[in-house]
Amino acid sequence: MTRIELYDATLRDGMGGGGMSLTAEEKVRLVHRLDDLGVDIVEAGFPSSNPKEAELFARLEHEPLHHATIAAFGMTRRRGVAADEDAGLRVLAACFAPICTIVGKTSTTHVEKVVRVSREENVAMIAESVAFLVAQGKRVVFDAEHVFDGLREDRDYAIECLRAAATAGAERLALCDTNGPSLPSDIAHAVADVASALPGVALGIHCHDDGGCAVANTLMAVQAGATQVQGTMNGIGERTGNANLITIIANLQLKMGHRVVSDEQLRLLTATAHFTDELLNRRPDAHQPYVGKHAFAHKAGLHAAGIRADATTFEHVDPALVGNRRDLLISELAGRGTVTDKAERAGLELDDATTARVLERIKALEHDGYQFEAADGSFELLLRKESGDYQPLFRLESWRVIVEQRADGKVETEATIKIWVDGERYVSVAEGNGPVNALDAALRAAITEAHPHLSDIVLTNFKVRILDETKGSDATIRVLIDATDGEQTWGSIGVSTNLIGASWMALVDSLEFAEQPSRVRGAAAS
Ligand SMILES: [Zn+2]
């Protein structure tokens, strides 16, 4: 079986997505993670003279990589200009990157209506650009833009363009579904057609997810003969994104029998996916295939019992293979198995009587409006309270929040907190941009003397839901807070008819969880 080459386009195509931006330093960090993961080619972008790109390429030239090769990205020469006089191609030729990926047209619509050159000139642009870079000692990947549209419009012309690139010395032709319209069966037929028209020519595949089929299309292309897969980390990219290389790697290796990375590298998949999101300041998608927090989550009690008996009954692969872990969700449906499993993970041993009490307690709390699925931190605290293995962070004397609106329209919020920690009384006052923010600030000011690393905990998300809307301002309010220490993320919950009261409960849980022995132990081990 031919080895499938992994080609990552996160730094170039991936940056086309809304709100995506990375500094040169951050890009270099990502390149190292891709290198560790076993990606073969990392496309870094166009080595133009703008300061950010110049810095990136200057850094990359001296960065020691174990495995990955850097590719610079550009276009075929402009019309009517000799390749060796084309400014863009000269920049590529001068760049240190051993691989140059150049994009060119293969669809007659684009040739005639967009670029407005003759069909012959377009073929010459492809052939001469590839030949020029090859003569400069570069390995060339030819990205055939809109090629699937091109094959539908005028198959023979599209093939002629591809042949021109191959004959001129391109080591690989990447077939691009640039607008992402194709379905898996279209891709399978088209790739097989190109493979039979150009025997012996190495093909790649570059898909976009506009029809929601980018990963499926990529896998079909591999089945039809493509030996390079292009994609981005977590599928980021313009519009609906590029093909998700994370999912592709897992499917190639675990479902299709291709050995694209080592077992050890495959276990880096989840961490690499989350690292990319952290770098981009995006919340990781909990439902992302293979690597999401809930990718191996089990809710129903019976279901969870089945998982404990034999994981293959409800899991498509072993989560550990991709560096993920099983997540047992807590809900009214959950049975003993889920609770026991969560307890084990927190390092607690529950006897039967305690487990029964926990189940009763969950039932009662869920009736009051609690939902522990997104509040794993609060759930562990509940287990600890019921099993007697619970250390409160402090004893509350009182808190108070004052919100004052002035005549000039300014709203000022001030919180006062009185607590006891280890027999000492702490009183602190803080201002905030709202009641929860002020309470958070006051609580931390009071508590960080006794618990200094609580200042590293960041609250990343604050969600409020009104549970019985018909009751108006008497309604029950559920507050969910997500917190992180930069490595682990946990959720906490509070429920009350008072918004600030519910927020306070969730806030206290999020900080108390941070100081629980299971986490402190975990932190010491990692
Ligand atoms: Zn693209």
XYZ file of C-alpha atoms and ligand atoms in Angstrom:
527
model
C 0.000 0.000 0.000
C 1.421 3.430 -0.953
C 1.998 5.649 2.049
C -0.406 8.567 2.187
C 1.375 11.905 2.541
C -0.050 14.386 5.073
C -0.121 17.994 3.899
C -1.232 20.686 6.332
C -2.544 24.012 5.014
C -3.583 25.549 8.363
C -1.088 28.398 8.180
C -2.182 29.466 4.699
C -5.669 28.292 3.700
C -6.747 27.916 7.346
C -6.061 31.563 8.020
C -8.773 32.477 5.491
C -11.448 31.763 8.106
C -13.080 34.702 9.871
C -11.207 35.908 12.935
C -8.183 33.674 12.277
C -4.892 35.321 12.944
C -1.602 34.091 14.334
C 1.672 35.876 14.952
C 4.863 34.517 13.387
C 5.875 33.187 16.802
C 2.561 31.334 17.191
C 2.862 29.885 13.705
C 6.310 28.526 14.526
C 4.880 26.862 17.664
C 2.151 25.255 15.570
C 4.684 24.042 12.991
C 6.501 22.164 15.764
C 3.287 20.519 16.937
C 2.483 19.474 13.351
C 6.009 18.131 13.038
C 5.580 16.110 16.251
C 2.262 14.782 14.964
C 3.994 13.420 11.868
C 2.681 15.815 9.214
C 4.885 15.499 6.109
C 4.455 18.911 4.509
C 3.540 22.166 6.232
C 2.410 24.927 3.909
C 3.594 28.164 5.501
C 2.156 30.736 3.065
C 3.600 33.120 0.505
C 7.075 34.318 1.508
C 6.294 37.919 0.628
C 8.165 40.898 1.905
C 5.509 41.964 4.405
C 7.148 41.978 7.831
C 5.012 39.187 9.345
C 5.651 36.712 6.509
C 9.290 37.714 6.256
C 9.732 37.028 9.975
C 7.961 33.674 9.690
C 10.117 32.405 6.824
C 13.286 33.771 8.417
C 12.416 31.842 11.608
C 11.369 28.654 9.808
C 14.585 28.480 7.832
C 16.547 27.780 11.022
C 13.923 25.871 13.002
C 15.013 22.264 13.554
C 12.200 19.954 12.412
C 12.326 16.169 12.816
C 10.156 15.177 9.940
C 8.113 17.915 8.277
C 9.163 19.824 5.165
C 8.100 23.443 4.702
C 6.245 24.425 1.537
C 5.993 27.974 0.235
C 2.794 28.829 -1.598
C 2.317 30.959 -4.705
C 0.724 31.177 -8.125
C 1.620 30.357 -11.708
C 3.240 33.235 -13.614
C 1.128 36.145 -14.763
C 0.022 36.152 -18.384
C 2.431 37.508 -20.956
C 5.454 37.434 -18.615
C 8.344 34.984 -18.791
C 8.424 32.709 -15.753
C 11.929 33.803 -14.771
C 10.800 37.428 -14.832
C 7.646 36.879 -12.803
C 8.015 38.624 -9.438
C 6.005 36.025 -7.493
C 7.871 33.039 -8.910
C 11.218 34.708 -8.239
C 10.251 35.151 -4.582
C 9.384 31.436 -4.408
C 12.652 30.482 -6.099
C 14.655 32.607 -3.659
C 12.852 31.226 -0.586
C 14.591 28.486 1.437
C 11.517 26.202 1.342
C 12.369 22.985 -0.522
C 8.786 22.609 -1.757
C 6.850 25.191 -3.749
C 3.122 24.727 -4.134
C 1.718 26.761 -6.978
C -1.918 27.135 -7.777
C -3.174 27.310 -11.354
C -6.412 27.218 -13.332
C -7.882 24.134 -14.964
C -11.494 25.184 -15.470
C -12.391 26.802 -18.795
C -14.850 29.165 -17.073
C -12.091 30.493 -14.855
C -9.588 30.645 -17.692
C -11.894 32.519 -20.030
C -14.028 34.626 -17.684
C -11.888 35.207 -14.598
C -8.240 35.249 -15.707
C -9.230 36.108 -19.301
C -6.383 34.382 -21.063
C -6.506 31.992 -23.974
C -6.630 28.304 -23.183
C -3.170 27.854 -24.726
C -1.643 30.656 -22.661
C -3.077 29.133 -19.468
C -1.445 25.778 -20.274
C 1.827 27.599 -20.980
C 1.540 29.495 -17.682
C 1.282 26.177 -15.820
C 4.039 24.378 -17.715
C 6.559 27.225 -17.664
C 5.993 28.080 -13.989
C 6.495 24.476 -12.895
C 9.528 24.056 -15.162
C 11.100 27.269 -13.828
C 10.807 26.209 -10.176
C 12.013 22.673 -10.928
C 15.036 24.166 -12.702
C 15.684 26.185 -9.521
C 15.918 22.907 -7.620
C 12.466 23.017 -6.058
C 10.065 20.155 -5.480
C 6.785 21.370 -6.966
C 3.219 20.584 -5.948
C 0.690 21.834 -8.474
C -2.629 22.817 -6.876
C -5.245 22.428 -9.621
C -7.824 24.979 -8.577
C -11.516 24.270 -9.336
C -10.418 21.083 -11.102
C -13.582 19.127 -10.312
C -15.667 21.915 -11.865
C -13.167 21.933 -14.734
C -13.549 18.190 -15.287
C -17.333 18.612 -15.402
C -17.172 21.562 -17.836
C -14.480 20.365 -20.222
C -12.826 17.183 -19.127
C -10.187 17.053 -21.862
C -8.987 20.593 -21.210
C -8.690 19.983 -17.472
C -6.652 16.837 -18.171
C -4.453 18.797 -20.597
C -3.674 21.350 -17.853
C -2.844 18.589 -15.369
C -0.653 16.773 -17.879
C 1.235 20.015 -18.586
C 2.106 20.362 -14.890
C 3.187 16.708 -14.604
C 5.275 16.810 -17.773
C 7.014 19.994 -16.610
C 8.175 18.160 -13.501
C 5.586 18.693 -10.747
C 6.054 15.866 -8.237
C 2.370 15.920 -7.375
C -0.920 17.247 -8.714
C -3.285 18.251 -5.932
C -6.872 18.147 -7.137
C -8.748 20.999 -5.469
C -12.481 21.127 -4.830
C -12.021 24.828 -4.314
C -15.658 25.855 -3.813
C -16.467 22.605 -2.050
C -19.541 21.621 -4.065
C -18.664 17.994 -4.841
C -20.186 14.882 -3.328
C -18.186 11.759 -2.452
C -19.354 9.857 -5.531
C -18.338 12.801 -7.805
C -14.883 12.866 -6.266
C -14.432 9.104 -6.531
C -15.281 9.115 -10.235
C -13.210 12.190 -11.052
C -10.078 11.045 -9.211
C -10.284 7.595 -10.798
C -10.690 9.263 -14.197
C -7.621 11.495 -13.712
C -5.596 8.556 -12.390
C -6.361 6.506 -15.483
C -5.725 9.441 -17.854
C -2.358 10.201 -16.227
C -0.929 6.838 -15.190
C 2.034 6.997 -12.827
C 1.347 10.614 -11.838
C 1.106 11.176 -8.057
C -2.164 12.838 -7.063
C -3.249 14.778 -4.005
C -6.640 15.945 -2.796
C -7.666 19.334 -1.355
C -11.294 19.661 -0.284
C -13.493 22.336 1.212
C -16.486 21.606 3.381
C -19.236 23.643 1.723
C -21.389 20.575 1.209
C -20.357 19.077 4.552
C -18.440 16.346 2.690
C -14.805 17.493 2.839
C -13.557 14.601 4.975
C -15.671 12.016 3.127
C -14.505 13.433 -0.204
C -10.879 13.226 0.877
C -11.251 9.579 1.935
C -12.988 8.719 -1.355
C -10.150 10.372 -3.263
C -7.651 8.198 -1.379
C -9.652 5.091 -2.258
C -9.617 6.230 -5.883
C -5.836 6.662 -5.935
C -4.821 9.990 -4.377
C -1.715 9.603 -2.213
C -1.556 13.009 -0.571
C -4.251 14.506 1.657
C -4.411 18.245 2.223
C -6.357 19.741 5.078
C -6.229 21.990 8.124
C -6.225 21.439 11.868
C -9.836 21.132 13.066
C -10.981 21.981 9.537
C -10.524 25.709 9.972
C -10.661 27.799 6.811
C -12.775 30.107 4.718
C -16.583 29.779 4.772
C -17.403 26.341 6.184
C -13.741 25.422 6.334
C -11.259 23.014 4.787
C -11.140 19.262 5.147
C -10.342 18.450 8.772
C -6.921 16.813 8.785
C -7.439 15.608 12.364
C -10.445 13.500 11.349
C -8.755 12.391 8.137
C -5.660 11.129 9.959
C -7.770 9.127 12.427
C -9.929 7.617 9.684
C -7.010 6.739 7.422
C -5.171 5.033 10.245
C -7.957 3.440 12.282
C -10.579 2.690 9.631
C -8.768 2.317 6.318
C -5.592 0.521 7.350
C -3.179 3.224 6.155
C -0.227 3.787 8.409
C 0.185 7.574 8.194
C 1.711 8.223 11.633
C 3.100 6.118 14.481
C 0.817 4.911 17.299
C 2.541 7.384 19.582
C 1.896 10.251 17.160
C -1.737 9.224 16.779
C -2.123 9.634 20.538
C -1.085 13.300 20.074
C -4.150 13.940 17.924
C -6.438 15.259 20.681
C -3.741 17.433 22.252
C -2.743 18.864 18.859
C -6.357 19.694 17.983
C -6.888 21.447 21.317
C -3.543 23.232 21.100
C -4.557 24.702 17.731
C -7.846 25.981 19.159
C -6.108 27.450 22.202
C -3.625 29.197 19.934
C -6.484 30.632 17.872
C -8.383 31.546 21.037
C -11.306 29.354 19.998
C -13.289 27.116 22.295
C -12.626 23.509 21.192
C -15.722 21.895 19.694
C -16.869 19.379 22.313
C -18.559 17.327 19.593
C -15.642 17.160 17.161
C -15.123 13.597 15.903
C -12.382 11.630 17.697
C -10.978 14.562 19.706
C -13.996 16.432 21.175
C -14.636 16.330 24.913
C -17.935 14.563 24.207
C -16.662 12.436 21.309
C -16.783 9.401 23.583
C -19.494 10.546 25.987
C -22.159 8.195 27.275
C -25.340 9.348 28.855
C -27.951 6.716 29.412
C -27.457 4.544 32.499
C -27.775 1.283 30.617
C -25.453 2.583 27.958
C -22.841 3.494 30.566
C -23.208 0.057 32.156
C -22.600 -1.490 28.719
C -19.444 0.579 28.293
C -18.117 -0.670 31.596
C -18.836 -4.247 30.566
C -17.392 -3.990 27.058
C -16.383 -0.682 25.490
C -16.755 -1.925 21.909
C -20.520 -2.178 22.424
C -20.928 1.603 22.223
C -17.622 3.056 20.979
C -16.379 3.052 17.376
C -12.726 3.145 18.445
C -10.810 3.125 21.716
C -10.532 6.831 22.703
C -7.011 6.270 24.074
C -5.750 5.567 20.536
C -6.271 9.228 19.627
C -5.327 10.577 23.046
C -8.910 11.210 24.091
C -10.831 9.705 26.986
C -14.253 8.362 27.689
C -16.674 10.839 29.215
C -19.620 9.532 31.172
C -22.333 12.150 31.359
C -24.457 12.477 34.429
C -28.191 12.688 34.013
C -31.439 11.420 35.441
C -30.970 8.397 33.230
C -27.543 7.700 34.594
C -27.164 4.680 36.724
C -24.706 3.376 39.205
C -22.045 2.684 36.546
C -21.651 6.335 35.625
C -21.394 7.482 39.207
C -18.878 4.760 40.103
C -16.779 5.632 37.090
C -16.744 9.373 37.816
C -15.878 8.630 41.433
C -12.977 6.374 40.429
C -11.666 9.089 38.188
C -11.767 11.552 41.087
C -9.870 9.035 43.210
C -12.880 8.281 45.456
C -14.193 4.925 46.557
C -17.930 4.918 47.131
C -19.650 2.168 49.055
C -23.096 1.009 47.908
C -24.952 3.134 50.442
C -23.092 6.286 49.337
C -23.691 5.524 45.669
C -27.405 5.129 46.360
C -27.404 8.430 48.255
C -25.608 10.167 45.375
C -28.177 8.871 42.898
C -31.027 10.146 45.113
C -29.293 13.499 45.442
C -28.831 13.835 41.644
C -32.487 13.049 41.125
C -33.559 15.722 43.615
C -31.154 18.320 42.241
C -32.152 17.674 38.644
C -35.750 18.146 39.696
C -34.728 21.572 41.036
C -33.150 22.500 37.700
C -29.575 21.246 38.008
C -27.906 19.635 34.983
C -24.506 18.138 35.637
C -23.583 17.284 32.065
C -21.747 20.559 31.550
C -20.800 20.860 35.218
C -18.260 18.122 35.851
C -16.543 20.266 38.485
C -19.714 20.682 40.543
C -20.470 16.988 40.130
C -17.147 15.941 41.577
C -17.725 18.286 44.509
C -21.120 16.649 45.050
C -19.475 13.222 45.133
C -16.944 14.496 47.652
C -19.602 16.042 49.863
C -21.646 12.824 49.908
C -18.613 10.625 50.563
C -17.234 12.871 53.299
C -14.059 13.639 51.366
C -14.661 17.349 50.970
C -12.584 20.332 52.018
C -14.446 23.637 51.786
C -12.249 26.441 50.550
C -13.632 28.872 53.140
C -16.537 29.467 55.478
C -18.866 32.245 54.358
C -19.935 34.896 56.795
C -21.703 37.050 54.212
C -21.497 38.685 50.845
C -23.236 41.784 49.561
C -23.452 43.407 46.169
C -24.413 47.003 45.579
C -25.391 48.163 42.125
C -25.805 51.881 41.784
C -27.003 53.782 38.767
C -26.045 57.435 38.758
C -27.826 60.359 37.172
C -25.223 60.466 34.374
C -26.174 56.907 33.347
C -23.042 55.264 34.803
C -23.644 51.993 36.623
C -21.228 51.096 39.396
C -21.044 47.684 41.021
C -19.301 46.918 44.290
C -19.121 43.643 46.172
C -18.158 43.068 49.803
C -17.212 39.617 51.036
C -16.604 38.364 54.573
C -15.151 34.871 54.831
C -13.146 32.675 57.213
C -10.152 30.660 56.051
C -8.253 28.495 58.592
C -9.689 30.467 61.514
C -8.776 33.856 59.995
C -11.416 36.368 58.983
C -10.952 38.054 55.612
C -12.982 41.046 54.467
C -12.579 42.420 50.993
C -14.308 44.885 48.733
C -14.002 44.985 44.946
C -15.560 46.771 42.019
C -16.546 45.083 38.790
C -18.307 45.628 35.501
C -21.280 43.702 36.900
C -22.323 41.843 40.059
C -20.672 38.511 39.198
C -17.456 40.149 38.104
C -17.355 42.191 41.323
C -18.062 39.105 43.480
C -15.367 37.146 41.663
C -12.856 39.943 42.226
C -13.766 40.319 45.916
C -13.687 36.565 46.591
C -10.314 36.151 44.939
C -8.894 39.151 46.766
C -10.017 37.553 50.037
C -8.836 34.052 49.279
C -5.629 34.229 47.261
C -3.502 34.894 50.324
C -4.360 31.423 51.610
C -4.649 29.851 48.123
C -2.239 31.746 45.855
C -2.619 29.699 42.673
C -6.337 30.422 42.481
C -5.240 33.648 40.796
C -4.293 31.511 37.729
C -7.845 30.261 37.249
C -9.645 32.017 34.410
C -13.418 31.998 33.976
C -13.953 31.428 30.258
C -17.693 31.212 29.874
C -20.755 32.357 31.759
C -24.172 31.116 30.667
C -27.546 31.963 32.129
C -30.735 30.078 31.393
C -34.219 30.839 32.687
C -35.872 27.507 33.452
C -39.561 28.316 33.901
C -40.104 31.317 31.715
C -43.811 31.576 32.440
C -43.084 32.744 35.985
C -41.381 35.950 34.809
C -39.078 37.473 37.406
C -39.884 34.659 39.878
C -38.400 32.107 37.522
C -35.674 29.648 38.425
C -32.310 30.606 36.953
C -29.500 28.243 36.069
C -25.965 29.601 35.758
C -23.144 27.610 34.189
C -19.531 28.745 34.436
C -16.565 27.241 32.617
C -13.152 27.722 34.180
C -9.662 26.750 33.121
C -6.153 26.660 34.525
C -4.759 26.709 30.974
C -4.609 22.916 30.718
C -7.849 21.503 32.036
C -11.326 22.982 31.687
C -14.202 22.279 34.031
C -17.783 23.414 34.428
C -19.747 24.415 37.499
C -23.383 25.152 38.114
C -25.670 27.158 40.371
C -29.465 27.214 40.492
C -31.586 29.775 42.315
C -34.482 32.154 41.801
C -31.895 34.878 42.325
C -29.480 35.485 39.460
C -26.626 36.648 41.664
C -27.255 33.795 44.104
C -27.042 31.221 41.307
C -23.907 32.892 39.960
C -22.296 32.857 43.402
C -22.878 29.100 43.765
C -21.320 28.379 40.374
C -18.426 30.739 41.094
C -17.605 29.086 44.430
C -17.751 25.600 42.855
C -15.427 26.626 40.020
C -12.780 27.805 42.504
C -13.309 24.968 45.010
C -12.918 22.395 42.270
C -9.580 23.958 41.326
C -8.263 23.163 44.814
C -9.559 19.574 45.087
C -6.957 16.874 45.775
C -7.707 14.965 42.527
C -6.712 18.007 40.513
C -3.759 18.980 42.628
C -2.525 15.376 42.290
C -3.157 15.450 38.540
C -1.243 18.690 38.199
C 1.729 17.243 40.062
C 1.784 14.196 37.793
C 1.686 16.044 34.483
Zn -8.330 25.730 -0.408
